[in-house]
Amino acid sequence: MADVALDDRGRLTLPKEVRERYGDRYHVVQLPDGIKLVPVADDPLEALRDEFADVEKSADELREKAREAALDEAGR
């Protein structure tokens, strides 16, 4: 972990090790107690395909399972 500071134009420079590991693009997420930098893949769709390559259910099956879980949590 490293401490970094904004320059006079509001820019943040990340250490080289961070850029090499996570890339050059980030989404800034505002949290109640701070911010979080989430790396953005060069090709977000390809990153999603890679992340879910081993999922054997269809999007419709996953959506239905999520819907049922939400209804159960809400107390049907």
PDB file of C-alpha atoms in Angstrom:
ATOM      1  CA  MET A   1       0.000   0.000   0.000  1.00  0.00           C
ATOM      2  CA  ALA A   2       1.218   3.486  -0.812  1.00  0.00           C
ATOM      3  CA  ASP A   3       0.117   6.986   0.095  1.00  0.00           C
ATOM      4  CA  VAL A   4      -0.546   9.240  -2.896  1.00  0.00           C
ATOM      5  CA  ALA A   5      -1.683  12.846  -3.157  1.00  0.00           C
ATOM      6  CA  LEU A   6      -3.565  14.891  -5.720  1.00  0.00           C
ATOM      7  CA  ASP A   7      -1.559  17.426  -7.678  1.00  0.00           C
ATOM      8  CA  ASP A   8      -2.614  21.075  -8.068  1.00  0.00           C
ATOM      9  CA  ARG A   9      -4.940  20.102 -10.955  1.00  0.00           C
ATOM     10  CA  GLY A  10      -6.681  17.346  -8.968  1.00  0.00           C
ATOM     11  CA  ARG A  11      -4.884  14.455 -10.656  1.00  0.00           C
ATOM     12  CA  LEU A  12      -3.883  11.297  -8.841  1.00  0.00           C
ATOM     13  CA  THR A  13      -0.781   9.381  -9.895  1.00  0.00           C
ATOM     14  CA  LEU A  14      -0.824   5.703  -9.007  1.00  0.00           C
ATOM     15  CA  PRO A  15       2.422   3.836  -8.381  1.00  0.00           C
ATOM     16  CA  LYS A  16       3.851   1.918 -11.341  1.00  0.00           C
ATOM     17  CA  GLU A  17       3.283  -1.434  -9.593  1.00  0.00           C
ATOM     18  CA  VAL A  18      -0.444  -0.667  -9.273  1.00  0.00           C
ATOM     19  CA  ARG A  19      -0.763   0.394 -12.920  1.00  0.00           C
ATOM     20  CA  GLU A  20       1.106  -2.700 -14.096  1.00  0.00           C
ATOM     21  CA  ARG A  21      -1.122  -5.000 -12.051  1.00  0.00           C
ATOM     22  CA  TYR A  22      -4.535  -3.375 -12.584  1.00  0.00           C
ATOM     23  CA  GLY A  23      -4.202  -1.271 -15.737  1.00  0.00           C
ATOM     24  CA  ASP A  24      -4.717   2.389 -16.549  1.00  0.00           C
ATOM     25  CA  ARG A  25      -8.509   2.796 -16.367  1.00  0.00           C
ATOM     26  CA  TYR A  26     -10.616   2.869 -13.197  1.00  0.00           C
ATOM     27  CA  HIS A  27     -14.194   3.488 -12.189  1.00  0.00           C
ATOM     28  CA  VAL A  28     -14.441   5.719  -9.107  1.00  0.00           C
ATOM     29  CA  VAL A  29     -17.027   4.423  -6.620  1.00  0.00           C
ATOM     30  CA  GLN A  30     -18.146   6.811  -3.891  1.00  0.00           C
ATOM     31  CA  LEU A  31     -18.718   5.112  -0.544  1.00  0.00           C
ATOM     32  CA  PRO A  32     -20.081   6.647   2.665  1.00  0.00           C
ATOM     33  CA  ASP A  33     -16.609   6.672   4.206  1.00  0.00           C
ATOM     34  CA  GLY A  34     -14.357   7.170   1.167  1.00  0.00           C
ATOM     35  CA  ILE A  35     -13.831   6.113  -2.422  1.00  0.00           C
ATOM     36  CA  LYS A  36     -12.833   2.916  -4.182  1.00  0.00           C
ATOM     37  CA  LEU A  37     -11.028   2.568  -7.496  1.00  0.00           C
ATOM     38  CA  VAL A  38     -12.318  -0.373  -9.530  1.00  0.00           C
ATOM     39  CA  PRO A  39     -10.170  -1.385 -12.497  1.00  0.00           C
ATOM     40  CA  VAL A  40     -11.929  -1.260 -15.866  1.00  0.00           C
ATOM     41  CA  ALA A  41     -10.805  -3.922 -18.341  1.00  0.00           C
ATOM     42  CA  ASP A  42      -9.623  -2.867 -21.787  1.00  0.00           C
ATOM     43  CA  ASP A  43     -12.421  -5.019 -23.221  1.00  0.00           C
ATOM     44  CA  PRO A  44     -15.164  -5.249 -20.561  1.00  0.00           C
ATOM     45  CA  LEU A  45     -17.270  -7.733 -22.538  1.00  0.00           C
ATOM     46  CA  GLU A  46     -14.344 -10.095 -22.978  1.00  0.00           C
ATOM     47  CA  ALA A  47     -13.577  -9.786 -19.253  1.00  0.00           C
ATOM     48  CA  LEU A  48     -17.180 -10.790 -18.447  1.00  0.00           C
ATOM     49  CA  ARG A  49     -17.011 -13.741 -20.821  1.00  0.00           C
ATOM     50  CA  ASP A  50     -13.787 -14.910 -19.164  1.00  0.00           C
ATOM     51  CA  GLU A  51     -15.218 -14.422 -15.665  1.00  0.00           C
ATOM     52  CA  PHE A  52     -18.330 -16.486 -16.397  1.00  0.00           C
ATOM     53  CA  ALA A  53     -16.867 -19.023 -18.841  1.00  0.00           C
ATOM     54  CA  ASP A  54     -17.514 -21.918 -16.435  1.00  0.00           C
ATOM     55  CA  VAL A  55     -21.163 -21.003 -15.756  1.00  0.00           C
ATOM     56  CA  GLU A  56     -23.330 -23.676 -17.324  1.00  0.00           C
ATOM     57  CA  LYS A  57     -26.753 -22.066 -16.808  1.00  0.00           C
ATOM     58  CA  SER A  58     -28.355 -19.711 -19.300  1.00  0.00           C
ATOM     59  CA  ALA A  59     -28.991 -16.050 -18.500  1.00  0.00           C
ATOM     60  CA  ASP A  60     -32.724 -16.845 -18.243  1.00  0.00           C
ATOM     61  CA  GLU A  61     -32.067 -19.612 -15.710  1.00  0.00           C
ATOM     62  CA  LEU A  62     -29.829 -17.342 -13.644  1.00  0.00           C
ATOM     63  CA  ARG A  63     -32.397 -14.527 -13.787  1.00  0.00           C
ATOM     64  CA  GLU A  64     -35.209 -16.848 -12.641  1.00  0.00           C
ATOM     65  CA  LYS A  65     -33.103 -18.183  -9.763  1.00  0.00           C
ATOM     66  CA  ALA A  66     -32.289 -14.613  -8.669  1.00  0.00           C
ATOM     67  CA  ARG A  67     -35.980 -13.652  -8.914  1.00  0.00           C
ATOM     68  CA  GLU A  68     -36.991 -16.621  -6.749  1.00  0.00           C
ATOM     69  CA  ALA A  69     -34.308 -15.799  -4.169  1.00  0.00           C
ATOM     70  CA  ALA A  70     -35.479 -12.169  -4.021  1.00  0.00           C
ATOM     71  CA  LEU A  71     -39.099 -13.265  -3.528  1.00  0.00           C
ATOM     72  CA  ASP A  72     -38.069 -15.690  -0.781  1.00  0.00           C
ATOM     73  CA  GLU A  73     -36.075 -12.969   0.949  1.00  0.00           C
ATOM     74  CA  ALA A  74     -39.027 -10.589   0.702  1.00  0.00           C
ATOM     75  CA  GLY A  75     -41.232 -13.195   2.392  1.00  0.00           C
ATOM     76  CA  ARG A  76     -43.360 -14.038  -0.641  1.00  0.00           C
TER      77      ARG A  76
END
